[in-house]
Amino acid sequence: MNRRRIRNLLVLALLAAAYLFAAGRLLLRRGSGVVDPGIEVIRFAHWQIEPGVREAFNEIAADYMALHPKVRVEQLDIPGRAWKQWLRTGLTGGTAPDLIELASYENPDDMLARYFTPITSYLEEPNPYNADEPDLRNVSWRKTYAAELIPSEFGHYFSLNLLEYYGAPSAMVTVRVFYNRRLVAEALGADRPPQTFGEFVALCAALQHHAQVTGRPIVPLAGSWFNFTKITDGLFSAASQRVALTLDLSHNLEMTKHEGLITYIRGRWSLATPAVRAGLETVEAFGRYMGPGWVQLNREDAMLQFLQGRAAMLVTGTWDAGGLVTQSAFPVGAFKMPTFRRDDPKYGRETLGPESEAGTFAGVPFGLTRGSRHPERALDFLRFLTCRKSNAKFSRISTWLPVIKGVPVPPVSASFRPVEDGYVAGINIRYLGGAEVLMQNMYLLSGNGASADAYITKTRGLYDRAYREELERVAHVSLTTVRQKDSVLAGLYQLERPAGLGRAKFDRMAANQLTVEADRLQNLRTLADYPLK
Amino acid sequence: MPRRTDVARVSRPVFLLTWILAFGAAATSHAAPAADEGWQLLAGYLFRDAHDAFTREGAGPDRLRALGEAASLLNAPPITAGRVAQAEARLRELVAADPADEPALYARYLLARIAHLHRPAEGAEIESAYRAVIAAGPGHPLAQLAAGKLSLLLLYERPDLKVPQRLAAAVALAPVAGGDLLPETACAYYRTLADAAMFYDVLDARVLVWLQRADAIGTRDVVAATGIRIQLAEVARALGRRDEALGYYRQFLATAVPTDNRYRTAAERMAELAQEPR
């Protein structure tokens, strides 16, 4: 027997073994959903593996199964790193669960259209699981939400291109400073969260001093690029709110990213604009209190630093709250990152006050897949999951903020509540684009030789190019969606013409296309009229 | 020995697969999908499936199907210059065969869009393509769509015109672009005029009038609707129309959606204005 034949036989044997193994597993697998045809199995998938979330979902699923004994609800928690591949494989292979968590960056329009069922009409009906709630029983499911699921550019429950709702959310998250209450009490003599940026910097200094005096290896702020941006986003914005109002081309009290980029390219502001410089100078003030080498760390490293008691504060999303509270060996407190008072001599000249968080959108929306074997049942579970009682339970166990009207915020989450009585945002140079410029030159703003001037001098040309590229990129992306709508409108026209086009989806999409196209042309006009010098 | 249910578990997928294959073969050889299926797929961003649906029906003399085929081909991946040219040729055939019917009008509109965005052509060619749609049916919704798009071209893609000329040329399209056949589109057109003026730093009484027109027509987009009201307040304020501005601020505050971050800022600006002497 020659070697080639042996190799072929080996390959065949391997294939046969793999087949037998797979067939055996299939035969021996116990699956009551299949064995008992009277049981409906509903599966829902998400990537929220933070402590507390899975437990909350499990309890709600148990409640539902107690109410409907012929239904089994299974939770699939897929780690974020594997989510994209898992999602694509499941959807294209027809093995996707009934309900899947949605995020616009994971679910482009074509994916939503192909694999998910719009739930717009269902959201306009009352949620029967609120029948015991006098104030909600006659209200549409959508209006039981605290913010009534108003479409938002950033929300993941509504597709601005498809003009349909695809998801029903369960929770809300904000960004807060989490702190080791014991350490802060030791450093300050009292557990007293800061009220202003000045007090925050003073707290950092006190913590550093405390560490030096006690000889303990503690840094005031846990650091990583991710956590750093959670601090600067608010500070950069707060330092420049009044300037932003002067750059509001469309006079609607909101300097959008589009307007920020256009006005930068027109030369109406730069990094040297005093309010923008003041924002950069805040990094000089707090950057030195982050541990050495923090730029190289990731968010998990920063969290570990905090949990091990090596850092006194950590700025992160409240999605991490459950993990921080349950895994730390010390009491954890939280406060909103304070900004500046208007009379702050260094940073307050162009500030209005704390930025409003009213626009914080409801998250963790689950969408109904077209491949669901029990769509009515899955939708029913989704209604149950988002009724007032379940949302209260979810919030209590997970510590995430509730989204349904009248659900109390758990005491532990009180400081996570969005600040609604705030002001419009200012200029956030990171949000406008060129994040890598900030990342690569951050060393000029933090540490012992920190200098906003050095940063401005070094990066001016880089931002000039980065912002132009961002405007071009946005125009390019818009071109794709605008072109697609030409085909989509042709379809809508034929479908809706018999019943009348006025105010129909055709009309609304045509209006949307016109405004998006106008923005795109403003970008191109700006790039042409203000060439790079 | 496997249980009966286990045997059923294995045999069920085999049966299903056989059934799907048989059905698929039958579908491709006999049944023609309803025309609506293609339009539904197109409306749902499923361009390739729509194209398959429109082409599956065979080469019948159905002008609507030919329109659907061209419309879907424009965005069916992979998008190439060759496929765009193919779609364009198909549309030209439609117009040539019968220039007056409904599919021909839509074909004209798509030809203008192809010239504008899918195969960028010279400004003059695009402009005349849009004007051809308007001339073919001035009281038609597609003429309103074409007029809105033409206004954008005049506002932003005619550097040979001075800013006042750009605005005047776009305003001249108002009888069609601002028509009541498509109120949402008309509202967007007036907002677009106002936004273009402000983009060019033109802030005069006309801007207020355009915004008022947009507000009067209204929109079901609640975010856009409240946006118009705050624009009215801010523009009236900038024009020195204090009382009007205060009225618009009040309207905004009364109708602002709960997720609007501008509420407190607007309230303070209104209070500041109210304290200013008349």
Coordinates of N, CA, C and O in Angstrom, one line a residue, chain A residues 227-353:
Chain A
N227 N -11.1 54.8 29.0 CA -11.6 55.5 30.2 C -11.2 57.0 30.1 O -11.9 57.9 30.6
F228 N -10.1 57.2 29.5 CA -9.6 58.6 29.4 C -10.6 59.4 28.6 O -11.0 60.5 28.9
T229 N -11.1 58.8 27.5 CA -12.1 59.5 26.6 C -13.4 59.8 27.3 O -14.1 60.7 27.0
K230 N -13.7 58.9 28.3 CA -15.0 59.1 29.0 C -14.8 60.3 29.9 O -15.9 60.9 30.4
I231 N -13.6 60.7 30.2 CA -13.4 62.0 31.0 C -13.4 63.2 30.1 O -14.1 64.2 30.3
T232 N -12.6 63.1 29.0 CA -12.4 64.3 28.2 C -13.6 64.6 27.4 O -13.8 65.8 27.1
D233 N -14.5 63.7 27.0 CA -15.6 64.0 26.2 C -16.5 65.1 26.9 O -16.9 66.1 26.2
G234 N -16.7 64.9 28.1 CA -17.5 65.9 28.9 C -16.8 67.2 29.1 O -17.3 68.3 29.0
L235 N -15.5 67.1 29.4 CA -14.7 68.3 29.7 C -14.5 69.2 28.5 O -14.7 70.4 28.5
F236 N -14.1 68.6 27.3 CA -13.9 69.3 26.1 C -15.2 70.1 25.7 O -15.2 71.2 25.3
S237 N -16.3 69.3 25.9 CA -17.6 69.9 25.5 C -18.0 71.0 26.4 O -18.4 72.1 25.9
A238 N -17.8 70.8 27.7 CA -18.3 71.9 28.6 C -17.5 73.1 28.5 O -18.0 74.2 28.8
A239 N -16.2 73.0 28.2 CA -15.4 74.2 28.1 C -15.7 75.1 26.9 O -15.3 76.3 26.9
S240 N -16.5 74.6 26.0 CA -16.7 75.4 24.7 C -18.2 75.5 24.3 O -18.5 75.7 23.1
Q241 N -19.1 75.4 25.3 CA -20.5 75.5 24.9 C -20.9 76.8 24.3 O -21.7 76.8 23.3
R242 N -20.4 77.9 24.8 CA -20.9 79.2 24.2 C -20.3 79.4 22.8 O -21.0 79.9 21.9
V243 N -19.1 78.9 22.6 CA -18.5 79.0 21.2 C -19.3 78.2 20.2 O -19.5 78.6 19.1
A244 N -19.7 77.0 20.7 CA -20.4 76.1 19.8 C -21.7 76.8 19.4 O -22.1 76.6 18.2
L245 N -22.3 77.6 20.2 CA -23.6 78.2 19.8 C -23.3 79.2 18.7 O -24.2 79.5 17.8
T246 N -22.1 79.8 18.6 CA -21.8 80.7 17.6 C -21.4 80.0 16.3 O -21.4 80.6 15.2
L247 N -21.2 78.7 16.3 CA -20.8 77.9 15.2 C -22.0 77.1 14.7 O -21.9 76.3 13.7
D248 N -23.2 77.4 15.2 CA -24.4 76.7 14.9 C -25.0 77.3 13.6 O -25.8 78.2 13.7
L249 N -24.5 76.8 12.5 CA -24.9 77.4 11.2 C -26.4 77.4 11.0 O -26.9 78.4 10.4
S250 N -27.1 76.4 11.4 CA -28.5 76.3 11.1 C -29.4 76.9 12.2 O -30.6 76.8 12.1
H251 N -28.8 77.6 13.2 CA -29.5 78.3 14.2 C -30.6 77.4 14.9 O -31.7 77.8 15.0
N252 N -30.2 76.2 15.2 CA -31.1 75.4 16.0 C -30.6 75.0 17.3 O -31.0 74.0 17.9
L253 N -29.7 75.8 17.8 CA -29.1 75.6 19.2 C -28.4 74.2 19.3 O -28.3 73.7 20.4
E254 N -27.8 73.8 18.2 CA -27.1 72.5 18.3 C -26.0 72.5 17.3 O -26.3 72.5 16.1
M255 N -24.8 72.5 17.7 CA -23.7 72.4 16.8 C -23.5 70.9 16.5 O -22.9 70.2 17.3
T256 N -23.9 70.5 15.3 CA -23.8 69.1 15.0 C -22.3 68.8 14.5 O -21.5 69.8 14.3
K257 N -22.0 67.6 14.4 CA -20.7 67.2 13.9 C -20.4 67.8 12.5 O -19.4 68.3 12.2
H258 N -21.5 67.8 11.7 CA -21.4 68.3 10.3 C -21.0 69.8 10.4 O -20.1 70.3 9.7
E259 N -21.7 70.6 11.3 CA -21.4 72.0 11.4 C -20.0 72.2 12.0 O -19.3 73.2 11.6
G260 N -19.6 71.4 13.0 CA -18.3 71.5 13.6 C -17.2 71.4 12.6 O -16.2 72.2 12.5
L261 N -17.3 70.4 11.7 CA -16.3 70.2 10.7 C -16.3 71.3 9.6 O -15.2 71.8 9.2
I262 N -17.5 71.7 9.2 CA -17.5 72.8 8.2 C -16.9 74.1 8.7 O -16.1 74.7 8.0
T263 N -17.3 74.4 9.9 CA -16.8 75.7 10.5 C -15.3 75.6 10.8 O -14.6 76.6 10.6
Y264 N -14.8 74.4 11.1 CA -13.4 74.3 11.3 C -12.6 74.5 9.9 O -11.7 75.3 9.9
I265 N -13.1 73.9 8.9 CA -12.5 74.0 7.6 C -12.6 75.4 7.0 O -11.7 75.9 6.4
R266 N -13.7 76.1 7.4 CA -13.8 77.5 7.0 C -12.9 78.4 7.9 O -12.9 79.6 7.6
G267 N -12.3 77.9 8.9 CA -11.3 78.7 9.7 C -12.0 79.5 10.8 O -11.5 80.4 11.3
R268 N -13.2 79.1 11.2 CA -13.9 79.9 12.2 C -13.5 79.5 13.6 O -13.9 80.2 14.6
W269 N -12.9 78.4 13.7 CA -12.3 78.0 15.0 C -11.1 77.1 14.8 O -11.0 76.5 13.7
S270 N -10.3 76.9 15.8 CA -9.2 76.0 15.7 C -8.9 75.5 17.1 O -9.6 75.9 18.1
L271 N -7.8 74.7 17.2 CA -7.4 74.2 18.5 C -7.0 75.4 19.4 O -7.0 75.3 20.6
A272 N -6.5 76.5 18.7 CA -6.0 77.6 19.5 C -7.1 78.5 20.0 O -6.9 79.4 20.8
T273 N -8.4 78.3 19.6 CA -9.5 79.1 20.1 C -9.5 78.9 21.6 O -9.4 77.7 22.1
P274 N -9.6 80.0 22.4 CA -9.4 79.9 23.8 C -10.2 78.8 24.5 O -9.8 78.1 25.4
A275 N -11.5 78.7 24.1 CA -12.4 77.7 24.7 C -11.9 76.3 24.4 O -12.0 75.4 25.3
V276 N -11.4 76.0 23.2 CA -10.9 74.7 22.8 C -9.6 74.4 23.6 O -9.4 73.3 24.1
R277 N -8.8 75.4 23.6 CA -7.5 75.3 24.4 C -7.8 75.0 25.9 O -7.1 74.1 26.5
A278 N -8.8 75.7 26.4 CA -9.2 75.4 27.8 C -9.5 73.9 28.0 O -9.2 73.3 29.0
G279 N -10.2 73.4 27.1 CA -10.6 72.0 27.2 C -9.3 71.1 27.2 O -9.2 70.2 28.0
L280 N -8.4 71.4 26.3 CA -7.1 70.6 26.3 C -6.4 70.8 27.6 O -5.7 69.9 28.1
E281 N -6.5 72.0 28.2 CA -5.7 72.3 29.4 C -6.3 71.4 30.6 O -5.6 71.2 31.6
T282 N -7.5 71.0 30.5 CA -8.1 70.2 31.6 C -7.3 68.9 31.7 O -7.1 68.3 32.8
V283 N -6.7 68.4 30.5 CA -5.9 67.2 30.6 C -4.7 67.4 31.4 O -4.2 66.5 32.1
E284 N -4.1 68.6 31.2 CA -2.9 69.0 32.0 C -3.2 68.8 33.5 O -2.4 68.3 34.2
A285 N -4.5 69.2 33.8 CA -4.8 69.2 35.2 C -5.0 67.8 35.8 O -4.6 67.6 36.9
F286 N -5.7 66.9 35.0 CA -6.0 65.6 35.7 C -5.1 64.5 35.1 O -5.0 63.4 35.8
G287 N -4.5 64.6 33.9 CA -3.8 63.5 33.3 C -2.6 63.0 34.2 O -2.4 61.8 34.1
R288 N -2.0 63.8 34.9 CA -0.9 63.4 35.7 C -1.3 62.4 36.8 O -0.4 61.8 37.5
Y289 N -2.6 62.3 37.1 CA -3.1 61.4 38.2 C -3.4 60.0 37.7 O -4.0 59.2 38.4
M290 N -3.2 59.8 36.4 CA -3.4 58.4 35.9 C -2.0 57.7 36.0 O -1.0 58.3 35.9
G291 N -2.1 56.4 36.1 CA -0.9 55.6 36.3 C 0.0 55.7 35.1 O -0.4 55.9 33.9
P292 N 1.3 55.5 35.3 CA 2.3 55.5 34.2 C 1.9 54.5 33.1 O 1.5 53.4 33.5
G293 N 2.1 54.8 31.9 CA 1.8 53.8 30.8 C 0.4 53.6 30.5 O 0.0 52.6 29.8
W294 N -0.5 54.4 31.0 CA -2.0 54.2 30.9 C -2.4 54.1 29.4 O -3.4 53.4 29.1
V295 N -1.7 54.8 28.5 CA -2.2 54.9 27.1 C -2.1 53.5 26.5 O -2.9 53.1 25.6
Q296 N -1.2 52.6 27.0 CA -1.1 51.3 26.4 C -2.1 50.3 27.0 O -2.2 49.2 26.5
L297 N -2.8 50.7 28.1 CA -3.7 49.8 28.7 C -5.1 49.8 28.0 O -5.5 50.7 27.3
N298 N -5.8 48.7 28.2 CA -7.2 48.6 27.7 C -8.2 48.7 28.9 O -7.8 48.7 30.0
R299 N -9.5 48.7 28.6 CA -10.5 49.0 29.6 C -10.5 47.9 30.7 O -10.8 48.2 31.8
E300 N -10.2 46.6 30.2 CA -10.2 45.6 31.2 C -9.1 45.8 32.2 O -9.2 45.5 33.4
D301 N -7.9 46.2 31.7 CA -6.8 46.5 32.6 C -7.2 47.6 33.7 O -6.9 47.5 34.8
A302 N -7.8 48.6 33.2 CA -8.2 49.7 34.1 C -9.2 49.2 35.1 O -9.1 49.6 36.3
M303 N -10.1 48.4 34.7 CA -11.1 47.8 35.6 C -10.4 47.0 36.7 O -10.7 47.1 37.9
L304 N -9.5 46.2 36.3 CA -8.7 45.4 37.2 C -7.9 46.2 38.2 O -7.9 45.9 39.4
Q305 N -7.3 47.3 37.7 CA -6.6 48.2 38.6 C -7.5 48.7 39.7 O -7.1 48.7 40.9
F306 N -8.7 49.1 39.3 CA -9.7 49.6 40.3 C -10.1 48.5 41.3 O -10.1 48.7 42.5
L307 N -10.5 47.3 40.7 CA -11.0 46.3 41.6 C -10.0 45.8 42.6 O -10.3 45.3 43.7
Q308 N -8.7 45.8 42.1 CA -7.6 45.4 43.0 C -7.2 46.4 44.0 O -6.3 46.3 44.8
G309 N -7.9 47.6 44.0 CA -7.6 48.6 44.9 C -6.3 49.4 44.6 O -5.8 50.2 45.4
R310 N -5.8 49.3 43.3 CA -4.6 50.0 42.9 C -4.9 51.3 42.3 O -4.1 52.1 42.0
A311 N -6.2 51.6 42.1 CA -6.7 52.9 41.6 C -7.9 53.3 42.4 O -8.8 52.4 42.6
A312 N -8.0 54.6 42.7 CA -9.1 55.0 43.6 C -10.4 55.3 42.8 O -11.5 55.2 43.3
M313 N -10.2 55.7 41.5 CA -11.4 56.1 40.7 C -11.3 55.5 39.3 O -10.2 55.3 38.8
L314 N -12.5 55.2 38.7 CA -12.6 54.6 37.4 C -13.8 55.3 36.7 O -14.9 55.3 37.2
V315 N -13.5 55.9 35.5 CA -14.6 56.5 34.8 C -15.0 55.6 33.7 O -14.2 55.2 32.8
T316 N -16.3 55.1 33.8 CA -16.8 54.1 32.8 C -18.3 54.2 32.7 O -18.9 54.9 33.4
G317 N -18.8 53.4 31.8 CA -20.3 53.3 31.6 C -20.9 52.6 32.8 O -20.3 51.7 33.4
T318 N -22.1 52.9 33.1 CA -22.8 52.3 34.2 C -23.1 50.8 33.9 O -23.6 50.1 34.7
W319 N -22.9 50.4 32.6 CA -23.0 48.9 32.3 C -22.0 48.1 33.2 O -22.2 46.9 33.4
D320 N -20.9 48.7 33.6 CA -20.0 48.0 34.4 C -20.3 48.0 35.9 O -19.6 47.4 36.7
A321 N -21.4 48.8 36.3 CA -21.6 49.0 37.7 C -21.8 47.7 38.5 O -21.3 47.5 39.6
G322 N -22.6 46.8 37.9 CA -22.9 45.5 38.6 C -21.6 44.8 38.9 O -21.4 44.3 40.1
G323 N -20.7 44.7 38.0 CA -19.4 44.0 38.2 C -18.6 44.7 39.2 O -18.0 44.1 40.0
L324 N -18.6 46.0 39.2 CA -17.8 46.8 40.1 C -18.3 46.6 41.5 O -17.5 46.4 42.5
V325 N -19.6 46.6 41.7 CA -20.2 46.5 43.0 C -20.0 45.1 43.6 O -19.6 45.0 44.8
T326 N -20.2 44.1 42.8 CA -20.2 42.8 43.3 C -18.8 42.2 43.4 O -18.5 41.3 44.2
Q327 N -17.8 42.7 42.6 CA -16.5 42.1 42.6 C -15.5 42.8 43.5 O -14.4 42.3 43.7
S328 N -15.8 44.0 43.9 CA -14.9 44.7 44.7 C -15.0 44.4 46.2 O -16.0 44.0 46.7
A329 N -13.8 44.5 46.9 CA -13.8 44.2 48.3 C -14.0 45.4 49.1 O -13.6 45.4 50.3
F330 N -14.4 46.5 48.5 CA -14.6 47.8 49.2 C -15.9 48.4 48.8 O -16.4 48.0 47.7
P331 N -16.5 49.3 49.5 CA -17.7 50.0 49.1 C -17.4 50.9 47.9 O -16.4 51.6 47.9
V332 N -18.3 50.8 46.9 CA -18.1 51.6 45.7 C -19.2 52.7 45.6 O -20.4 52.4 45.8
G333 N -18.8 53.9 45.3 CA -19.7 55.0 45.1 C -19.6 55.5 43.6 O -18.7 55.0 42.9
A334 N -20.5 56.4 43.2 CA -20.5 56.9 41.8 C -21.0 58.3 41.8 O -21.8 58.7 42.6
F335 N -20.4 59.1 40.9 CA -20.9 60.5 40.7 C -20.7 60.8 39.3 O -19.9 60.2 38.5
K336 N -21.4 61.8 38.8 CA -21.3 62.3 37.4 C -20.0 63.2 37.4 O -19.8 64.0 38.3
M337 N -19.2 63.0 36.4 CA -18.0 63.8 36.2 C -18.4 65.3 36.3 O -19.1 65.8 35.4
P338 N -17.8 66.0 37.3 CA -18.3 67.4 37.4 C -17.5 68.2 36.4 O -16.4 67.9 35.9
T339 N -18.2 69.3 36.0 CA -17.6 70.2 35.0 C -17.3 71.6 35.7 O -17.0 71.5 36.9
F340 N -17.4 72.6 35.0 CA -16.9 73.9 35.6 C -18.1 74.8 35.9 O -19.1 74.8 35.3
R341 N -17.8 75.7 36.9 CA -18.8 76.7 37.2 C -18.5 77.9 36.2 O -17.4 78.0 35.7
R342 N -19.5 78.7 35.9 CA -19.4 79.8 35.0 C -18.3 80.8 35.5 O -17.7 81.5 34.7
D343 N -18.1 80.8 36.8 CA -17.1 81.8 37.3 C -15.8 81.2 37.5 O -14.9 81.8 38.1
D344 N -15.6 80.0 37.0 CA -14.2 79.4 37.0 C -13.3 80.2 36.2 O -13.5 80.4 34.9
P345 N -12.3 80.8 36.8 CA -11.4 81.7 36.0 C -10.7 81.1 34.9 O -10.3 81.7 33.9
K346 N -10.3 79.8 35.0 CA -9.5 79.2 33.9 C -10.4 78.5 32.8 O -10.1 78.6 31.7
Y347 N -11.4 77.8 33.2 CA -12.1 77.0 32.3 C -13.6 77.5 32.1 O -14.3 77.0 31.2
G348 N -14.0 78.4 32.9 CA -15.5 78.7 32.9 C -16.0 79.7 31.9 O -17.2 79.9 31.8
R349 N -15.0 80.4 31.3 CA -15.4 81.6 30.5 C -16.5 81.2 29.4 O -17.4 82.0 29.1
E350 N -16.3 80.1 28.8 CA -17.2 79.7 27.7 C -18.2 78.6 28.0 O -18.7 77.9 27.1
T351 N -18.3 78.3 29.3 CA -19.2 77.2 29.7 C -20.6 77.7 30.0 O -20.8 78.9 30.3
L352 N -21.6 76.8 29.8 CA -22.9 77.1 30.2 C -23.3 76.4 31.5 O -24.0 76.9 32.3
G353 N -22.8 75.1 31.6 CA -23.1 74.3 32.7 C -23.1 72.9 32.3 O -22.7 72.5 31.2

